[in-house]
Coordinates of C-alpha atoms and ligand atoms in Angstrom, one line a residue:
X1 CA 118.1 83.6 94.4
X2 CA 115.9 83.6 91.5
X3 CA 119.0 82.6 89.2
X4 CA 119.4 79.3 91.4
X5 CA 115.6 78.5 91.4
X6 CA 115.9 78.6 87.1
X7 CA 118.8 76.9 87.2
X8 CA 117.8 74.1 89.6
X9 CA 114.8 73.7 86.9
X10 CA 117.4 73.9 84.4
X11 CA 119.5 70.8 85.2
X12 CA 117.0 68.3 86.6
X13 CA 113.3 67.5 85.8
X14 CA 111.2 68.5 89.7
X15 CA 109.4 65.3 90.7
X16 CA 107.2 66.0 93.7
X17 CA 108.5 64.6 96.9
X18 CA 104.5 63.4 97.7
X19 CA 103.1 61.8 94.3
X20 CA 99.5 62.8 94.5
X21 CA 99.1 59.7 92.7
X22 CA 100.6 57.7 94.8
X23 CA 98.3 58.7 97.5
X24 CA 95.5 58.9 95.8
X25 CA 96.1 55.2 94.8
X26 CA 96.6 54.2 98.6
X27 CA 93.8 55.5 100.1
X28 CA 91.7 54.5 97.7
X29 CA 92.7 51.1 98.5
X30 CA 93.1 51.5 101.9
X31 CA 89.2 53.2 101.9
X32 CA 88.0 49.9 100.0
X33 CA 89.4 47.6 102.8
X34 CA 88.1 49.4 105.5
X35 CA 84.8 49.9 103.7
X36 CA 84.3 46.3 102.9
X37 CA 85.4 45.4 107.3
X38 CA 83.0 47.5 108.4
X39 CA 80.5 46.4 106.5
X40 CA 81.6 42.7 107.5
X41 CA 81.2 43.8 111.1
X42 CA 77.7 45.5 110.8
X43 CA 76.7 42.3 108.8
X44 CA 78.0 39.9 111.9
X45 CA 76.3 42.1 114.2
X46 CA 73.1 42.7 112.9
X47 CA 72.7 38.8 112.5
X48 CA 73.5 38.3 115.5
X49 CA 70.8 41.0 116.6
X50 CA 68.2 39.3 114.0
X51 CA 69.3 35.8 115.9
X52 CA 68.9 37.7 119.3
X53 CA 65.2 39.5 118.4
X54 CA 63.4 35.7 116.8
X55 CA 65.1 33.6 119.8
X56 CA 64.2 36.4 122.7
X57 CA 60.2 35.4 122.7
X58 CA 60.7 31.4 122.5
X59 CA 63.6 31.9 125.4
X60 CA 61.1 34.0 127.4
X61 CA 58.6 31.9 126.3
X62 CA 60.2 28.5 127.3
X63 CA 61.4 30.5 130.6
X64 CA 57.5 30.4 131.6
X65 CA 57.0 27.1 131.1
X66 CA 59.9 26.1 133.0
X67 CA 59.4 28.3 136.0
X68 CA 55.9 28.1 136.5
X69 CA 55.6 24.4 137.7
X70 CA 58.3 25.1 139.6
X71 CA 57.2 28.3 141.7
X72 CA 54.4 25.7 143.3
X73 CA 57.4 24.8 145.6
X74 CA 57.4 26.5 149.1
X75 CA 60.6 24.8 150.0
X76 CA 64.1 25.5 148.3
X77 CA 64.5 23.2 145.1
X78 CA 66.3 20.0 145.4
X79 CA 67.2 16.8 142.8
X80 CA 64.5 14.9 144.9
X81 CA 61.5 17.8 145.0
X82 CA 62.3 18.9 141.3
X83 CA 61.4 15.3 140.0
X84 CA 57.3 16.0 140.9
X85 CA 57.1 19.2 139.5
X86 CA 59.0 18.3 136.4
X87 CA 56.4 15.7 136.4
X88 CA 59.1 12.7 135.9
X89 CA 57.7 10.0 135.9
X90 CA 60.9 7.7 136.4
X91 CA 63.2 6.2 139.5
X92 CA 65.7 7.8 137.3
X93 CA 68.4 10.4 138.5
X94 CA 67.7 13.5 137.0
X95 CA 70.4 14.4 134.9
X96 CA 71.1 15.1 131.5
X97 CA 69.2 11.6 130.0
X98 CA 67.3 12.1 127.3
X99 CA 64.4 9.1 128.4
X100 CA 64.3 11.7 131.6
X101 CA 63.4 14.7 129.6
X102 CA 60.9 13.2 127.4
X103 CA 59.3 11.7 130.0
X104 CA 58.9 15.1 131.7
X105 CA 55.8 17.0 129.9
X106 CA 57.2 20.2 130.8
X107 CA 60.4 19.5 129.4
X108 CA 59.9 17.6 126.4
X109 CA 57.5 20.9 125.2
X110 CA 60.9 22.9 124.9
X111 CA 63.5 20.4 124.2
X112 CA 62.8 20.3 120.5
X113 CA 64.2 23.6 119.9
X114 CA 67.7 23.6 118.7
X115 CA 70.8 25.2 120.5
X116 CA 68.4 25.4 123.8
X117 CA 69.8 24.4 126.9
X118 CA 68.5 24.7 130.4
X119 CA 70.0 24.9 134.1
X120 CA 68.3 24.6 137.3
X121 CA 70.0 26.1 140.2
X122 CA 68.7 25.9 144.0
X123 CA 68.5 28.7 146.0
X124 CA 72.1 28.2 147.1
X125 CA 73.4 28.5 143.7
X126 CA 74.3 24.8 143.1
X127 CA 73.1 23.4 139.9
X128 CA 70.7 20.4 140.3
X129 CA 69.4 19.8 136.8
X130 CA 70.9 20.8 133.4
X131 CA 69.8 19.1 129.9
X132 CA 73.4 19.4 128.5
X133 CA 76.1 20.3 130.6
X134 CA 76.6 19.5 133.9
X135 CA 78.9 22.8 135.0
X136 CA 77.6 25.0 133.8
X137 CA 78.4 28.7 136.1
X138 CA 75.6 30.3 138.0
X139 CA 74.4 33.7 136.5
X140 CA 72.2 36.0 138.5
X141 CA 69.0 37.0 137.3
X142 CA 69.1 39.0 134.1
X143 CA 65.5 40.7 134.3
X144 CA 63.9 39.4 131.8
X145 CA 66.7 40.4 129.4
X146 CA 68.8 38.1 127.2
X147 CA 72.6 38.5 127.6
X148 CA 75.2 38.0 125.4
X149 CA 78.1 35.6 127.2
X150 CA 81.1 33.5 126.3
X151 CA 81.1 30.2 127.9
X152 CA 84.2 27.6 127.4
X153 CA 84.7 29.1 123.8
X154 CA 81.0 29.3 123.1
X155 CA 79.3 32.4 122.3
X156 CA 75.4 32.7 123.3
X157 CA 72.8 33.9 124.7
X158 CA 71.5 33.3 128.3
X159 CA 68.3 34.1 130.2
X160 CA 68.3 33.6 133.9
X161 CA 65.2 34.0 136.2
X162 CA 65.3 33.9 140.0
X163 CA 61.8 31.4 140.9
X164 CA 60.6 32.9 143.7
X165 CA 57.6 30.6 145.6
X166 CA 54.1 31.8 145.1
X167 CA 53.0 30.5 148.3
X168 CA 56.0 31.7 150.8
X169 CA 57.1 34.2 148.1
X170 CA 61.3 32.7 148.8
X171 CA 63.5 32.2 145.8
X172 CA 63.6 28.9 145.8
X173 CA 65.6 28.2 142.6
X174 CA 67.3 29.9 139.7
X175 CA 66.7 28.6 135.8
X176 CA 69.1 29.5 133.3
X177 CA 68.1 29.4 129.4
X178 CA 71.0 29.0 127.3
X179 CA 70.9 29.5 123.0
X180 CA 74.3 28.3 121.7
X181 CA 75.2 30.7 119.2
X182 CA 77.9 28.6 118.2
X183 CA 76.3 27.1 114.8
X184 CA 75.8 30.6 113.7
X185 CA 79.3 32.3 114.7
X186 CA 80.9 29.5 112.9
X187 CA 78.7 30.3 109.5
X188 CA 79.3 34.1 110.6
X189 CA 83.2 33.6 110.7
X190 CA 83.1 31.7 107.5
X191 CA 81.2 34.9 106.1
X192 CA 83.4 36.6 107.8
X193 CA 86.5 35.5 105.7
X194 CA 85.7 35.4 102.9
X195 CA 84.8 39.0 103.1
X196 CA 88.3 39.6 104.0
X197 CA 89.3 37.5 101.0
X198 CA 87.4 40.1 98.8
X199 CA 88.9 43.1 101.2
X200 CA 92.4 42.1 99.8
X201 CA 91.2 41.3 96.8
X202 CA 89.0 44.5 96.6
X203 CA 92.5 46.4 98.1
X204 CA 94.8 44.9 95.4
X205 CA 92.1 46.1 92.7
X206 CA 91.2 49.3 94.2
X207 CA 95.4 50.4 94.6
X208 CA 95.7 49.4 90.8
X209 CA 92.3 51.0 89.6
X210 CA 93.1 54.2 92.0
X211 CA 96.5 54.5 90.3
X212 CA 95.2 53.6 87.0
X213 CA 92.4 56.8 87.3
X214 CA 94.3 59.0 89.3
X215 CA 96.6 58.6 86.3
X216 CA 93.7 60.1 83.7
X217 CA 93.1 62.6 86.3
X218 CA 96.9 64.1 86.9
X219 CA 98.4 63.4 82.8
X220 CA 96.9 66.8 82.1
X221 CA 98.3 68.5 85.3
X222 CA 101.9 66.7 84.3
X223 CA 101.3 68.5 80.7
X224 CA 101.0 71.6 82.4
X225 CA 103.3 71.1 84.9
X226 CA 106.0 70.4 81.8
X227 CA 104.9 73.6 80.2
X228 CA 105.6 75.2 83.0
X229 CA 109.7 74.0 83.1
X230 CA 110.0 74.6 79.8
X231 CA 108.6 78.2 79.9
X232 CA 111.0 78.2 83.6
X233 CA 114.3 76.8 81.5
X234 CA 113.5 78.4 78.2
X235 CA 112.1 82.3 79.0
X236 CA 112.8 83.7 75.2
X237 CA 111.2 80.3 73.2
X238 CA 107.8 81.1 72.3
X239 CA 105.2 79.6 74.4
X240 CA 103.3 76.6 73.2
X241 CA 99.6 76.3 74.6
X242 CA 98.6 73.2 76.7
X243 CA 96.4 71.0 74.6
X244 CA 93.9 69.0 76.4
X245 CA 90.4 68.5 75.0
X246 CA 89.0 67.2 78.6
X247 CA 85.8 69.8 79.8
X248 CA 86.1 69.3 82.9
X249 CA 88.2 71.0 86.3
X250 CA 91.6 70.2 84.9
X251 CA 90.5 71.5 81.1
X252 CA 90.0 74.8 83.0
X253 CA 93.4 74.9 84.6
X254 CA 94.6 74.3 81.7
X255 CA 92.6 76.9 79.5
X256 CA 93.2 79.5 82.5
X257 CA 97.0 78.5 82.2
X258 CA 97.1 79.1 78.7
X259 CA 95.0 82.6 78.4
X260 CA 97.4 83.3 81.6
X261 CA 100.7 82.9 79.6
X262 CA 99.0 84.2 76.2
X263 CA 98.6 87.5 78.5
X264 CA 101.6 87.4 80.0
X265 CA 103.6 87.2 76.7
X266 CA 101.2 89.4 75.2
X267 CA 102.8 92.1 77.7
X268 CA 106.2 90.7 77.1
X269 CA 106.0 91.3 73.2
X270 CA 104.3 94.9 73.9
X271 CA 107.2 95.4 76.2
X272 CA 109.9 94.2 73.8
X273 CA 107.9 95.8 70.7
X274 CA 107.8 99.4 73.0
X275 CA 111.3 99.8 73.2
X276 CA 112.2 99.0 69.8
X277 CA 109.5 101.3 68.5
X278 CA 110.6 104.2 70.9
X279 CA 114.1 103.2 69.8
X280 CA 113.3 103.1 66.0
X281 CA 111.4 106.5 66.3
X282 CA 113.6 108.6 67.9
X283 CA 116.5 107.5 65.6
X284 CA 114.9 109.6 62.5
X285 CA 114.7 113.0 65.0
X286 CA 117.9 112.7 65.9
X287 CA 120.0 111.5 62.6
X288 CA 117.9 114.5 61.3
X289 CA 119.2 116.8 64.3
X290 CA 123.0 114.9 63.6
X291 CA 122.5 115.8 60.2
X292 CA 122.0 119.8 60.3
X293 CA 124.2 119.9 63.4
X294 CA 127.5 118.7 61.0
X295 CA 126.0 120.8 58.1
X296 CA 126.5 123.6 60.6
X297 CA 129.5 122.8 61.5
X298 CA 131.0 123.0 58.0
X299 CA 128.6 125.5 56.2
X300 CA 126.3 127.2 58.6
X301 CA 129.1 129.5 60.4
X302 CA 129.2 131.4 56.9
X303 CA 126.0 130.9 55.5
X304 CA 123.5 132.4 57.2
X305 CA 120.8 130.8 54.8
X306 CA 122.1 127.2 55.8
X307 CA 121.8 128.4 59.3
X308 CA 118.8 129.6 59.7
X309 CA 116.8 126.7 57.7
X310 CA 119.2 123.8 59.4
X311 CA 118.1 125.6 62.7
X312 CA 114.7 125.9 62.7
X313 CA 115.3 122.0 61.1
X314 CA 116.7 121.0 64.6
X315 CA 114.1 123.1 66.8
X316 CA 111.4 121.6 64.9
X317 CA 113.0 117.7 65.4
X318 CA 113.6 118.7 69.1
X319 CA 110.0 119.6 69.5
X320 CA 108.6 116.3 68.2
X321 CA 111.4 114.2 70.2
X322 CA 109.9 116.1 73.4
X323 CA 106.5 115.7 72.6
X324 CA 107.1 112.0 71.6
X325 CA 108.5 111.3 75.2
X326 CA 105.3 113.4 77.0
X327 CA 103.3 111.0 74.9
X328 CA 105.1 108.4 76.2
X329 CA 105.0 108.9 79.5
X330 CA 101.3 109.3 79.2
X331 CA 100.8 105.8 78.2
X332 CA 102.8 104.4 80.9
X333 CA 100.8 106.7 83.7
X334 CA 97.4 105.0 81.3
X335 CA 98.8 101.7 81.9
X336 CA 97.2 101.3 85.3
X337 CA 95.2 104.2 86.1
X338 CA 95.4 105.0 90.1
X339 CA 91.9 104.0 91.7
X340 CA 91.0 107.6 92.8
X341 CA 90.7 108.6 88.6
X342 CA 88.8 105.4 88.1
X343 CA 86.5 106.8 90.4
X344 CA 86.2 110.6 89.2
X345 CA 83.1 111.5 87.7
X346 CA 82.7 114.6 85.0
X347 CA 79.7 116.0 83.4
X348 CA 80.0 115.8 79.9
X349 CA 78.3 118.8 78.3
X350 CA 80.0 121.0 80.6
X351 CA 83.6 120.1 79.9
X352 CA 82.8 119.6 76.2
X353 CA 81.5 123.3 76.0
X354 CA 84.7 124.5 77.6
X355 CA 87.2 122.6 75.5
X356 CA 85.0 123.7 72.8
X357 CA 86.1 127.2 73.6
X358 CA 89.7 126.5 74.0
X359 CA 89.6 125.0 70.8
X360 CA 88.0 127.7 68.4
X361 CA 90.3 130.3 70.0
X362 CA 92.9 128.0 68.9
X363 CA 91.7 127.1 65.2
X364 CA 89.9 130.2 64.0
X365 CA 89.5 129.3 60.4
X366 CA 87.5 125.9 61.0
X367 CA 83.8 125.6 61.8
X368 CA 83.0 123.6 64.5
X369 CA 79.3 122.7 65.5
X370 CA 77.9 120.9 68.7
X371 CA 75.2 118.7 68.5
X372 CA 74.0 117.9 71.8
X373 CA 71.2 115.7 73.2
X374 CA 72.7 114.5 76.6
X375 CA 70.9 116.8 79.4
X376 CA 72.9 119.3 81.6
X377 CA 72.9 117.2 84.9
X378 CA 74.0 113.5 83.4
X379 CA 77.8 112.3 84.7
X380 CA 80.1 109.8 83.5
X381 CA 82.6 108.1 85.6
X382 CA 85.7 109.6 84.4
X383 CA 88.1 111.7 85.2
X384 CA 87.4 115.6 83.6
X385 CA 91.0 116.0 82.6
X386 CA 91.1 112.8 80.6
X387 CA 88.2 113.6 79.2
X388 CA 89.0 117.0 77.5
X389 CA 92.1 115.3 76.8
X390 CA 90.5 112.5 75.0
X391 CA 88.3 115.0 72.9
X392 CA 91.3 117.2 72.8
X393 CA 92.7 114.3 71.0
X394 CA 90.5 113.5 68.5
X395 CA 89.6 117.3 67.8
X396 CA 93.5 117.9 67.0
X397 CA 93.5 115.1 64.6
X398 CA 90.2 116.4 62.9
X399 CA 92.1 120.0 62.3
X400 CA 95.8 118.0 61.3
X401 CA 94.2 115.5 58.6
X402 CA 91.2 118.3 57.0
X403 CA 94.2 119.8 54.6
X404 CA 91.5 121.2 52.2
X405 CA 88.1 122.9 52.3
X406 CA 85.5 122.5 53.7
X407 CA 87.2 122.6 57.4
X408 CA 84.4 121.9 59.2
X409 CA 83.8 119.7 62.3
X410 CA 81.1 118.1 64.0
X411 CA 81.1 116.9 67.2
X412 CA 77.8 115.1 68.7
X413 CA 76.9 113.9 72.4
X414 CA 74.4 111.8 72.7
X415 CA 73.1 109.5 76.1
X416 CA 72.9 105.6 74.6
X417 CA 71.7 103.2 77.5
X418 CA 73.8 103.4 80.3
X419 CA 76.7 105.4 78.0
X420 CA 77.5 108.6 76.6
X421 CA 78.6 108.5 73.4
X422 CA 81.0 111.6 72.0
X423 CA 81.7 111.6 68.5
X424 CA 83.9 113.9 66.2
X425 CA 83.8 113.9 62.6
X426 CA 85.2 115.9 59.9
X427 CA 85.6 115.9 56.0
X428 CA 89.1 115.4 56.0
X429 CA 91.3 112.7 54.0
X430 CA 89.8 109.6 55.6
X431 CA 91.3 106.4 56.5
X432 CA 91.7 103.1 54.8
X433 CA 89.6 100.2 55.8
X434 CA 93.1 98.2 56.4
X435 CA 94.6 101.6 58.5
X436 CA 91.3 101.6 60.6
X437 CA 92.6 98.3 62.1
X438 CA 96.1 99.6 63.0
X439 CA 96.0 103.3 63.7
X440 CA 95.5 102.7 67.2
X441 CA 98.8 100.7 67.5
X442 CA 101.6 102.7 69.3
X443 CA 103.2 104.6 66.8
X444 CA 101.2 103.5 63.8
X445 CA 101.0 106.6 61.1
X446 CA 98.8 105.6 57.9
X447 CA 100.5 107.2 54.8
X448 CA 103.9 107.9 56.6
X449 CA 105.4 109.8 53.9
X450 CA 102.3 112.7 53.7
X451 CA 101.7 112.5 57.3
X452 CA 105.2 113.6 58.1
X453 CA 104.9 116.9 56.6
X454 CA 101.6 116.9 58.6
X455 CA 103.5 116.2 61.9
X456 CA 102.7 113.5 64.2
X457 CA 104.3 111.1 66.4
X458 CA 101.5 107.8 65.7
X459 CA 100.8 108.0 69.5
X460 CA 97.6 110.1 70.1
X461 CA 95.2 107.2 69.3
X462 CA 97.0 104.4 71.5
X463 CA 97.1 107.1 74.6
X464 CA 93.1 107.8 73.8
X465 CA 92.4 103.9 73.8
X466 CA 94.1 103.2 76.6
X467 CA 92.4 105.9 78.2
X468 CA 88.6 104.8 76.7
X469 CA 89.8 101.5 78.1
X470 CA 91.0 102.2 81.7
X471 CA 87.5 103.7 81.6
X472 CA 85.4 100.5 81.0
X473 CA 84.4 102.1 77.8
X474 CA 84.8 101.7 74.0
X475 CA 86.2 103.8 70.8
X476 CA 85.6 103.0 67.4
X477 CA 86.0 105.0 64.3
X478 CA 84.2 104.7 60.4
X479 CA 85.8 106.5 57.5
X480 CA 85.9 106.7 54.1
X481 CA 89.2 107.5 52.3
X482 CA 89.1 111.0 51.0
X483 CA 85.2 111.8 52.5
X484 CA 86.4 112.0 56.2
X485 CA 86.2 110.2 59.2
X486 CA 84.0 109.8 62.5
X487 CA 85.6 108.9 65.7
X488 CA 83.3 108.0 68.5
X489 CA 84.0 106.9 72.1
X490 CA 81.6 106.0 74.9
X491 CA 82.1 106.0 78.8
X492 CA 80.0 104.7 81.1
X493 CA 77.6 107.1 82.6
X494 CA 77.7 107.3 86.9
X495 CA 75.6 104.7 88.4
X496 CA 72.6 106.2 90.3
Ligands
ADP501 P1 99.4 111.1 65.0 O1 98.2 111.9 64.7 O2 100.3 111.8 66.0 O3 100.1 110.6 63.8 P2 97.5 109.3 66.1 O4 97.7 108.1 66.9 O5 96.6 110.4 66.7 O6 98.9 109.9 65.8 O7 96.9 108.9 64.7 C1 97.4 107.8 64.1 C2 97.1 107.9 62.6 O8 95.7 107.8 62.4 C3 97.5 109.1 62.0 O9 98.9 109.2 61.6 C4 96.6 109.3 60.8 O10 97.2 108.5 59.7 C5 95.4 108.5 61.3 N1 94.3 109.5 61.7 C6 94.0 109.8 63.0 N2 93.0 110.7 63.0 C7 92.6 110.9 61.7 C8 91.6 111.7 61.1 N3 90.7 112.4 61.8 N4 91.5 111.6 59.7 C9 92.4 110.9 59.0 N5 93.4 110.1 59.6 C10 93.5 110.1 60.9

């Protein structure tokens, strides 16, 4: 399964099947058209609003004026009655003429205003005056509101009153008020295009600028993206960081990427390095063991000398091939530390005092003093057995590298902030400045050729900071060459 996935990334470079760019382009456009419409649209109607709200009082206004002569009629309106109130002073038919309506006070007050037309209707719905159009259709009373209407392709908007006598209190008569939008719709759909003009042109410019950015925003994720088929095709090449110098969302991705892989090869190399460490160690052990095994074979039967040393040779190689693979299994159980340990706590002083007791039945000809300032009561978060283990540690490398007198040791506990801090020292042969770097490397032995007589497998410092580690804590050491060393390690103490 996992073969065919590599390979598939093998033989052809994976385009995504939806291009965020692509998209992103798109609706970017597509978001700039639609923008530019709607505002278009809320333009177009709140003229038309603003048109509605400074024509409303002089429609309402002229309204009155009409009706009000007219409500002095007790009988329905007619062409022949309408003439005295209208005060028109003509033999004239009353129609659409202009002489008619400036001879009419009442009429000639309103007629100046533009786009105003007016309709008188008598009580059976019939018009009998109109100062423009002579059809126009009856429309019931709109209570004092203005309506918006479509008349033979005009837009506008209308005011209709019903004119009800003030002496017999009948509706005598209808007027209609009429404001021809049509001047305005005309200027509004001119607006109107050319804002769709710019929404193409605005579309067009938008798909290219969208494309152009979302370009600058995706080359870094196509960087990574690459990395990531090369690392897919080409496991065993060594892994080139993603360089992009941008600070911002994509930077991270790619910094997290990089720190990701650096890990992961990291563990790759330690991995790789472990077994050819544990392969190069145990090949001295056992060409030793080989070794006396055939010098046996041909000598030792007679010699009893040869025997005995090539033996005790082999028992000894044995010994250290067994304890090598303890160790090793002990970093590999360190490696990730089951939650329950994580959460053990131990009291220091107490576990110290008792591996201090172990350890002086143990090593009889070497002094070792406590110095202790941490009280009886304070806990760390660790687990006790890895902590006697860890001192056990240090304490056995205090005894193996103090050849000479004095063979003394110290070992201090002390409470520092929210640690407690355990340190051994002894007057032994010290380290290097350039070993103290290594010696807690798996395997790492400083002066191999003395330390073999010594005994050793190089693994009791990588097991302790691996341990220290798994332990949110820290180990450090400071030494002198030939004046001794001080190893100290600190554990957090249990929260309260
Ligand atoms: P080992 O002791 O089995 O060789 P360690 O990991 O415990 O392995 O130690 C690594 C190396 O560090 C040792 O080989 C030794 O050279 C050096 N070392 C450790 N502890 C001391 C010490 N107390 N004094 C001097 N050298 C030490």
């Amino acid at each position: 399964m996992i073969n065919k996935a590599v390979k598939a990334i093998r033989t052809k470079k994976s385009r995504p099947k939806k291009s965020i760019l692509r998209r992103w382009s798109i609706a970017n456009a597509a978001f700039f058209f639609v923008a530019i419409l709607i505002v278009a649209f809320a333009s177009f109607r709140i003229v038309l609003s603003t048109i509605d709200k400074s024509n409303k009082q002089s429609m309402i206004q002229s309204m009155n004026n009409l009706v009000t002569p007219l409500q002095e009629s007790d009988v329905p309106l007619s062409v022949k009655n309408l003439k005295s109130y209208l005060k028109i002073d003509s033999d004239l038919e009353i129609n659409k003429n202009e002489y008619v309506i400036q001879t009419s006070p009442v009429l000639s007050n309103m007629i100046g205003q533009k786009n105003l037309s007016f309709y008188i209707y008598g009580n059976n719905k019939k018009l009998i005056f109109s100062t423009l159009d002579k059809s126009f259709p009856f429309h019931r009373d709109t209570g004092g509101k203005t309506v918006l209407i479509n008349y033979k392709g005009s837009q506008g908007f209308l005011l209709s009153k019903a004119i009800s006598s003030v002496k017999s209190n009948q509706i005598v008569g209808y007027a209609l008020i009429f404001f021809n939008l049509d001047p305005f719709t005309s200027l509004a759909q001119e607006i109107f295009s050319y804002f769709v003009w710019i929404a193409l042109v605005g579309f067009v410019t938008a798909a290219f600028f969208g494309y152009w950015m979302g370009r600058r925003f995706t080359h870094p994720i196509s960087k990574i993206t690459g990395s990531m088929e090369k690392v897919a095709a080409h496991p065993d090449e060594k892994f080139v960081p993603v360089e992009i110098e941008q600070e911002d969302e994509v930077g991270q991705i790619a910094k997290f990427y990089n720190s990701m892989m650096n890990r992961v090869n990291y563990y790759i190399e330690q991995q790789k390095g472990f077994v050819s460490d544990v392969s190069h160690e145990l090949r001295t052990p056992l060409a030793v063991i080989d070794g006396h095994l055939k010098l046996l074979k041909r000598w030792g039967k007679d010699d009893p000398k040869v025997l005995e040393e090539s033996l005790s040779i082999s028992i000894d190689e044995i010994s250290n091939v067994k304890l090598m693979l303890e160790e090793m299994l002990s970093i590999s159980r360190l490696e990730n530390l089951p939650y329950e340990y994580l959460m053990k706590k131990c009291t220091p002083l107490k576990e110290t005092a008792n591996a201090l007791t172990n350890f002086k039945l143990l090593h009889k000809d070497f002094i070792v003093e406590l110095d202790n300032k941490v009280i009886v009561s304070t806990e760390i978060q660790m687990d006790p057995s890895h902590y006697v283990q860890a001192l056990n540690i240090l304490l056995e490398n205090a005894v193996k590298y103090s050849p000479d007198i004095p063979k003394s040791i110290k070992l201090t506990l002390r409470e520092s902030g929210k640690y407690v801090e355990a340190s051994v020292s002894d007057q032994g042969m010290g380290i290097s400045k350039e070993d103290q770097n290594l010696i807690f490397e798996r395997f790492y032995r400083a002066d191999r050729a003395r330390n073999r007589e010594i005994g050793g497998t190089g693994l009791g410092l990588s097991i302790l900071s691996k341990m220290i580690k798994q332990y949110q804590g820290e180990i450090k050491v400071e030494s002198k060459l030939g004046e001794g060393s001080i190893f100290t390690f600190k554990i957090p103490k249990v929260k309260s």
